[in-house]
Amino acid sequence: MTCRKLLLFLALASSSVLPASANLTPHKRSPNVNPPPTKRQAGAPGQPTKSGVPGTFEIVGNSGASAQQMFLGTPDRVYILDKAEGNPLQVNGYPAWGTEIDVSTNEVRGMFLYSNTFCAAGNVLANGSWVNFGGNQAVSYGGLTPTGFSQTGGPPYNDADGGKGVRILDPCDDQSCDWIDLPEMTTRRWYPTIENLEDGSLIVIGGDEWGGYVNDPSQNNPTYEFFPSQGAPIGLNILLNSMPCNLFPLTWLLPSGNLLIQSNWMAEVFDYKNAVEYPLPNIPNAVRVYPASGATAMLPLTPANNWTATVIFCGGTNLEPDQWPDQPGGASWNIAAYPADNSCVKISPDVSENWEYDDSIPEGRSMGQFIILPDGKLLLLNGANLGTAGYGNDSWAIGRSYADSPVMSPLIYDPNAPATQRFSRNGLQASTVPRMYHSSATLLPDGSVFVSGSNPNPDYDISVKYPTEYRTERFYPLYYSSRRPEPVGLPSTLSYGGPPFDVQLSAQDLASTSISNCTVAVMRTGFSTHAMNMGMRMVELATSYTGNTDGSGVLHVAQMPPNPAIFQPGPAMLFVVCGGVPSVGEWIMVGSGQIEQQPLSTAGVLPASSLPASAAANSTNGSTGTNGTGTGNTGSKSAAVQLTAGSVAWAALLGALVLLGASI
Ligand SMILES: *[C@@H]1O[C@H](CO)[C@@H](O)[C@H](O)[C@H]1NC(C)=O
Ligand SMILES: *[C@@H]1O[C@H](CO)[C@@H](O)[C@H](O)[C@H]1NC(C)=O
Ligand SMILES: *[C@@H]1O[C@H](CO)[C@@H](O)[C@H](O)[C@H]1NC(C)=O
Ligand SMILES: *[C@@H]1O[C@H](CO)[C@@H](O)[C@H](O)[C@H]1NC(C)=O
Ligand SMILES: *[C@@H]1O[C@H](CO)[C@@H](O)[C@H](O)[C@H]1NC(C)=O
Ligand SMILES: *[C@@H]1O[C@H](CO)[C@@H](O)[C@H](O)[C@H]1NC(C)=O
Ligand SMILES: *[C@@H]1O[C@H](CO)[C@@H](O)[C@H](O)[C@H]1NC(C)=O
Ligand SMILES: [Cu+2]
């Protein structure tokens, strides 16, 4: 972000600017009166409407505001949040720092925001509302806060202090929705992490008060809290002990109901319900957290892996805590020329506390970003080969960028490929747009990936090597132009357990594959910022099948495993994938649609899989085939009829570990 000197300046300026009586009452806009609900015909996705070339990027439009933060809010709308800065697009006579993009037409709507969303973060609630937390104080030109500068709005950018900001949006397709300010948090959070919980509420973790390239003890906020609020913030030891790279701590809810938190070199399992932290060994090779910014993702949770969570971390930067430039009293050295790390490591904390190396990526990369694709593979894109996230006024910076040598060539990671063959560039072409600091990406329902952002600059600046970038792109995966399955009978909701449902696939849907080779994926695209997609997750549902003599087939599909820690409640997309080709995603609601303890039912029993006699002989071996009560399509031998979702015996695993009570 900004360099150390700027931050100290800001901190000093702000403390002298803000009178104790400063009136920071949140600005409230009246909610729309009964906005029309987004209704779509459930159950029959068609073909993609774009004609993108598989394996390529296409520049498709303009984001209006720089896409520092981005998410898919409806099947047709992407929302962008930027920091308050001089974007040419105006709203109410001031630069816009929020936009809505119609992904069918690439039309852009500027959206009004009250406070500065600079390096804020967000996620989605069980009821479908998106909430954005934290940010920076109000700024003027150049991202600076002059002495006496208004913290409640006004020229030049009409931004208010966003440090404690909480903003909510109910996405819409009719331009009726806006961000609404909610009561503020009690502490400042710049660079917090937001993760979804089992009841569809959110946990808000960490951050600092006044920003900075890395954190420092004078402004650390080593606490977490919940939204909706459950009271005052609670201390979290790992955030005290993993300075200075503890901003945007990498966090995932595990099927055990605990959180994996990875911060600087440290990692732990956090039992948030009992406020107990269980240390894990340090992550090998490199720092993955911002600003080292490795690419991270939870790999698909599938019947074949018994819905066990494995989290992968690729690239980043291998610096010890005292080696970061621009720390108080520390050296300024040219980190923009420092090679990024190329290792990949993974961990499955519910079953093992050991880190494992995975295949390395072909070149070092910081700010790489994983996007899970519906075929169960992961796209790795964006980022740079040299340097890190962040920017500043340093003489060695590239313009202001703390990174150089963009990596524009994407990779596909296949978690199921044999070791040494998991990363591939076959058939993929590079982008032409450097996606440096403050870039973002999200999966779209047609299985393409929307990419935007890059702005390693304190304000709108197109004079530098890595300018404020507004061009949006779509990346078209290799399946993009294949004829997509058009499954009939998809539900619009999924429950945790309960009766399976049937999906019809035509002979045409199965022309180049077999019903025994179809899977069903539930995907949450997440909130993309700083090379992370908070909340991004894919769960493959258990299935069995009935093949018909006319070449058509029926997929019998289980509901979500009866454990909301495997997939938290809230909106998601449902894809039927046959022979590696996904349908267009269907927008669904997982769970009750309410923030509450989710109703759970016993998992329904899937009918045995069957194929007509002639086809059966040709069916893929390894599936349960004609003799199965099992999850026919996974190749797994485990007949997961009763989907006893949940996780391992934590007590046994952790018995030897020191239990740390969190207290501050
Ligand atoms: C950074 O440099 C620009 C001019 O290049 C100047 O306007 C700005 O004040 C500087 N910022 C800081 C914090 O020194
Ligand atoms: C979702 O819940 C939040 C928190 O209670 C609330 O502010 C918001 O209005 C709800 N959204 C909908 C669509 O009901
Ligand atoms: C199943 O799909 C995969 C792609 O996911 C393909 O490689 C394989 O050939 C298919 N098998 C059959 C029997 O269709
Ligand atoms: C099964 O495979 C055989 C030999 O490859 C082929 O002749 C036959 O048509 C196939 N049957 C079906 C139903 O696909
Ligand atoms: C599947 O296995 C059976 C028994 O091992 C064998 O007879 C059959 O040919 C195999 N089918 C295929 C398509 O490999
Ligand atoms: C089904 O599999 C079981 C266990 O492998 C075996 O005992 C049984 O004979 C099989 N039934 C058929 C119809 O192949
Ligand atoms: C799958 O996970 C469940 C819940 O942790 C466990 O009870 C079951 O034994 C596991 N099954 C296998 C085959 O590992
Ligand atoms: Cu940032």
mmCIF file of C-alpha atoms in Angstrom, residues 235-382:
data_model
loop_
_atom_site.group_PDB
_atom_site.id
_atom_site.type_symbol
_atom_site.label_atom_id
_atom_site.label_comp_id
_atom_site.label_asym_id
_atom_site.label_seq_id
_atom_site.Cartn_x
_atom_site.Cartn_y
_atom_site.Cartn_z
ATOM 1 C CA GLY A 235 -7.937 -11.240 21.347
ATOM 2 C CA LEU A 236 -6.183 -13.681 19.017
ATOM 3 C CA ASN A 237 -2.641 -14.685 19.936
ATOM 4 C CA ILE A 238 -1.489 -15.626 16.468
ATOM 5 C CA LEU A 239 -2.009 -12.037 15.359
ATOM 6 C CA LEU A 240 0.149 -10.802 18.234
ATOM 7 C CA ASN A 241 2.893 -13.315 17.548
ATOM 8 C CA SER A 242 3.143 -13.282 13.772
ATOM 9 C CA MET A 243 4.205 -9.704 13.145
ATOM 10 C CA PRO A 244 4.739 -7.956 10.860
ATOM 11 C CA CYS A 245 2.998 -9.949 8.066
ATOM 12 C CA ASN A 246 -0.298 -10.620 9.825
ATOM 13 C CA LEU A 247 -2.562 -8.489 7.653
ATOM 14 C CA PHE A 248 -5.374 -10.281 5.785
ATOM 15 C CA PRO A 249 -4.565 -13.489 7.753
ATOM 16 C CA LEU A 250 -5.358 -16.454 5.493
ATOM 17 C CA THR A 251 -8.379 -18.147 7.035
ATOM 18 C CA TRP A 252 -10.725 -21.017 6.173
ATOM 19 C CA LEU A 253 -13.518 -22.741 8.071
ATOM 20 C CA LEU A 254 -12.664 -26.460 8.185
ATOM 21 C CA PRO A 255 -15.190 -29.317 8.128
ATOM 22 C CA SER A 256 -14.264 -29.916 11.801
ATOM 23 C CA GLY A 257 -15.819 -26.541 12.575
ATOM 24 C CA ASN A 258 -12.449 -25.021 13.445
ATOM 25 C CA LEU A 259 -10.641 -22.350 11.478
ATOM 26 C CA LEU A 260 -7.277 -22.749 9.777
ATOM 27 C CA ILE A 261 -5.407 -19.458 10.214
ATOM 28 C CA GLN A 262 -2.099 -18.860 8.463
ATOM 29 C CA SER A 263 -0.301 -15.604 9.313
ATOM 30 C CA ASN A 264 3.287 -14.640 8.472
ATOM 31 C CA TRP A 265 5.220 -17.921 9.036
ATOM 32 C CA MET A 266 2.783 -19.237 11.625
ATOM 33 C CA ALA A 267 -0.277 -21.406 11.318
ATOM 34 C CA GLU A 268 -2.857 -22.721 13.710
ATOM 35 C CA VAL A 269 -6.182 -24.393 14.080
ATOM 36 C CA PHE A 270 -8.483 -22.024 15.904
ATOM 37 C CA ASP A 271 -11.470 -23.427 17.755
ATOM 38 C CA TYR A 272 -13.386 -20.185 17.609
ATOM 39 C CA LYS A 273 -16.323 -21.555 19.553
ATOM 40 C CA ASN A 274 -14.129 -22.095 22.616
ATOM 41 C CA ALA A 275 -11.495 -19.462 21.802
ATOM 42 C CA VAL A 276 -8.659 -22.004 21.830
ATOM 43 C CA GLU A 277 -5.679 -21.802 19.481
ATOM 44 C CA TYR A 278 -3.844 -25.001 18.485
ATOM 45 C CA PRO A 279 -0.472 -24.212 16.888
ATOM 46 C CA LEU A 280 0.575 -25.957 13.694
ATOM 47 C CA PRO A 281 4.148 -26.086 12.403
ATOM 48 C CA ASN A 282 5.318 -23.007 10.525
ATOM 49 C CA ILE A 283 4.561 -22.900 6.824
ATOM 50 C CA PRO A 284 7.615 -23.982 4.800
ATOM 51 C CA ASN A 285 9.608 -21.917 2.315
ATOM 52 C CA ALA A 286 7.874 -18.563 2.123
ATOM 53 C CA VAL A 287 5.477 -16.087 3.613
ATOM 54 C CA ARG A 288 2.153 -16.390 1.784
ATOM 55 C CA VAL A 289 0.193 -13.653 3.543
ATOM 56 C CA TYR A 290 -0.051 -10.084 2.176
ATOM 57 C CA PRO A 291 2.253 -8.399 1.092
ATOM 58 C CA ALA A 292 4.156 -11.609 0.243
ATOM 59 C CA SER A 293 0.835 -12.658 -1.253
ATOM 60 C CA GLY A 294 1.024 -16.275 -2.314
ATOM 61 C CA ALA A 295 -1.867 -17.787 -4.234
ATOM 62 C CA THR A 296 -4.116 -19.757 -1.888
ATOM 63 C CA ALA A 297 -7.236 -21.902 -2.065
ATOM 64 C CA MET A 298 -9.097 -24.690 -0.348
ATOM 65 C CA LEU A 299 -9.065 -27.582 -2.825
ATOM 66 C CA PRO A 300 -12.408 -29.117 -3.842
ATOM 67 C CA LEU A 301 -14.107 -31.112 -1.095
ATOM 68 C CA THR A 302 -15.337 -34.295 -2.748
ATOM 69 C CA PRO A 303 -16.867 -37.683 -1.933
ATOM 70 C CA ALA A 304 -13.550 -39.187 -3.076
ATOM 71 C CA ASN A 305 -11.624 -37.273 -0.403
ATOM 72 C CA ASN A 306 -14.452 -37.683 2.101
ATOM 73 C CA TRP A 307 -14.942 -33.901 2.070
ATOM 74 C CA THR A 308 -11.597 -33.412 3.749
ATOM 75 C CA ALA A 309 -10.197 -29.905 3.460
ATOM 76 C CA THR A 310 -6.764 -29.430 1.947
ATOM 77 C CA VAL A 311 -5.504 -25.886 1.571
ATOM 78 C CA ILE A 312 -2.793 -25.057 -0.955
ATOM 79 C CA PHE A 313 -0.379 -22.087 -0.906
ATOM 80 C CA CYS A 314 1.776 -21.278 -3.955
ATOM 81 C CA GLY A 315 4.438 -18.619 -4.293
ATOM 82 C CA GLY A 316 4.874 -15.622 -2.031
ATOM 83 C CA THR A 317 8.080 -14.170 -0.639
ATOM 84 C CA ASN A 318 10.686 -15.698 1.664
ATOM 85 C CA LEU A 319 11.588 -12.907 4.082
ATOM 86 C CA GLU A 320 12.121 -13.125 7.811
ATOM 87 C CA PRO A 321 10.203 -10.676 10.005
ATOM 88 C CA ASP A 322 13.139 -8.262 10.310
ATOM 89 C CA GLN A 323 13.942 -8.245 6.604
ATOM 90 C CA TRP A 324 10.978 -6.315 5.291
ATOM 91 C CA PRO A 325 11.893 -2.869 3.991
ATOM 92 C CA ASP A 326 10.409 0.319 5.326
ATOM 93 C CA GLN A 327 9.755 -0.920 8.839
ATOM 94 C CA PRO A 328 10.283 1.598 11.625
ATOM 95 C CA GLY A 329 14.048 1.992 11.921
ATOM 96 C CA GLY A 330 14.573 -0.583 9.164
ATOM 97 C CA ALA A 331 16.297 -0.369 5.835
ATOM 98 C CA SER A 332 14.771 0.700 2.568
ATOM 99 C CA TRP A 333 15.915 -1.798 -0.036
ATOM 100 C CA ASN A 334 14.714 -2.643 -3.491
ATOM 101 C CA ILE A 335 12.121 -5.280 -2.880
ATOM 102 C CA ALA A 336 10.679 -4.653 -6.356
ATOM 103 C CA ALA A 337 13.687 -6.567 -7.703
ATOM 104 C CA TYR A 338 13.453 -9.418 -5.188
ATOM 105 C CA PRO A 339 12.481 -12.770 -6.755
ATOM 106 C CA ALA A 340 9.206 -14.253 -5.599
ATOM 107 C CA ASP A 341 9.025 -17.806 -4.271
ATOM 108 C CA ASN A 342 7.885 -20.697 -6.492
ATOM 109 C CA SER A 343 7.066 -23.417 -3.969
ATOM 110 C CA CYS A 344 3.633 -24.887 -3.340
ATOM 111 C CA VAL A 345 2.746 -26.411 -0.001
ATOM 112 C CA LYS A 346 -0.466 -27.810 1.342
ATOM 113 C CA ILE A 347 -1.995 -28.986 4.579
ATOM 114 C CA SER A 348 -5.118 -30.936 5.593
ATOM 115 C CA PRO A 349 -5.439 -29.706 9.167
ATOM 116 C CA ASP A 350 -8.431 -31.861 10.099
ATOM 117 C CA VAL A 351 -6.411 -35.025 9.501
ATOM 118 C CA SER A 352 -2.742 -34.062 9.771
ATOM 119 C CA GLU A 353 -0.634 -31.278 11.147
ATOM 120 C CA ASN A 354 2.085 -31.815 8.567
ATOM 121 C CA TRP A 355 2.821 -29.520 5.689
ATOM 122 C CA GLU A 356 3.429 -31.277 2.387
ATOM 123 C CA TYR A 357 5.183 -29.975 -0.678
ATOM 124 C CA ASP A 358 3.221 -30.055 -3.900
ATOM 125 C CA ASP A 359 4.573 -29.462 -7.406
ATOM 126 C CA SER A 360 6.269 -26.087 -7.710
ATOM 127 C CA ILE A 361 5.024 -23.449 -10.093
ATOM 128 C CA PRO A 362 7.237 -22.853 -13.143
ATOM 129 C CA GLU A 363 8.243 -19.336 -12.091
ATOM 130 C CA GLY A 364 8.180 -17.520 -8.781
ATOM 131 C CA ARG A 365 5.025 -15.513 -8.297
ATOM 132 C CA SER A 366 3.663 -13.089 -5.762
ATOM 133 C CA MET A 367 0.045 -11.929 -5.950
ATOM 134 C CA GLY A 368 -0.905 -15.022 -7.915
ATOM 135 C CA GLN A 369 -4.545 -15.892 -7.520
ATOM 136 C CA PHE A 370 -6.303 -19.261 -7.609
ATOM 137 C CA ILE A 371 -9.800 -19.507 -9.036
ATOM 138 C CA ILE A 372 -11.526 -22.857 -8.582
ATOM 139 C CA LEU A 373 -13.174 -23.985 -11.817
ATOM 140 C CA PRO A 374 -16.296 -26.175 -11.895
ATOM 141 C CA ASP A 375 -14.332 -29.086 -13.406
ATOM 142 C CA GLY A 376 -12.434 -29.302 -10.110
ATOM 143 C CA LYS A 377 -9.237 -27.779 -11.485
ATOM 144 C CA LEU A 378 -7.839 -24.433 -10.385
ATOM 145 C CA LEU A 379 -6.811 -21.537 -12.563
ATOM 146 C CA LEU A 380 -3.749 -19.626 -11.350
ATOM 147 C CA LEU A 381 -3.431 -16.145 -12.791
ATOM 148 C CA ASN A 382 -2.310 -12.561 -12.064
#
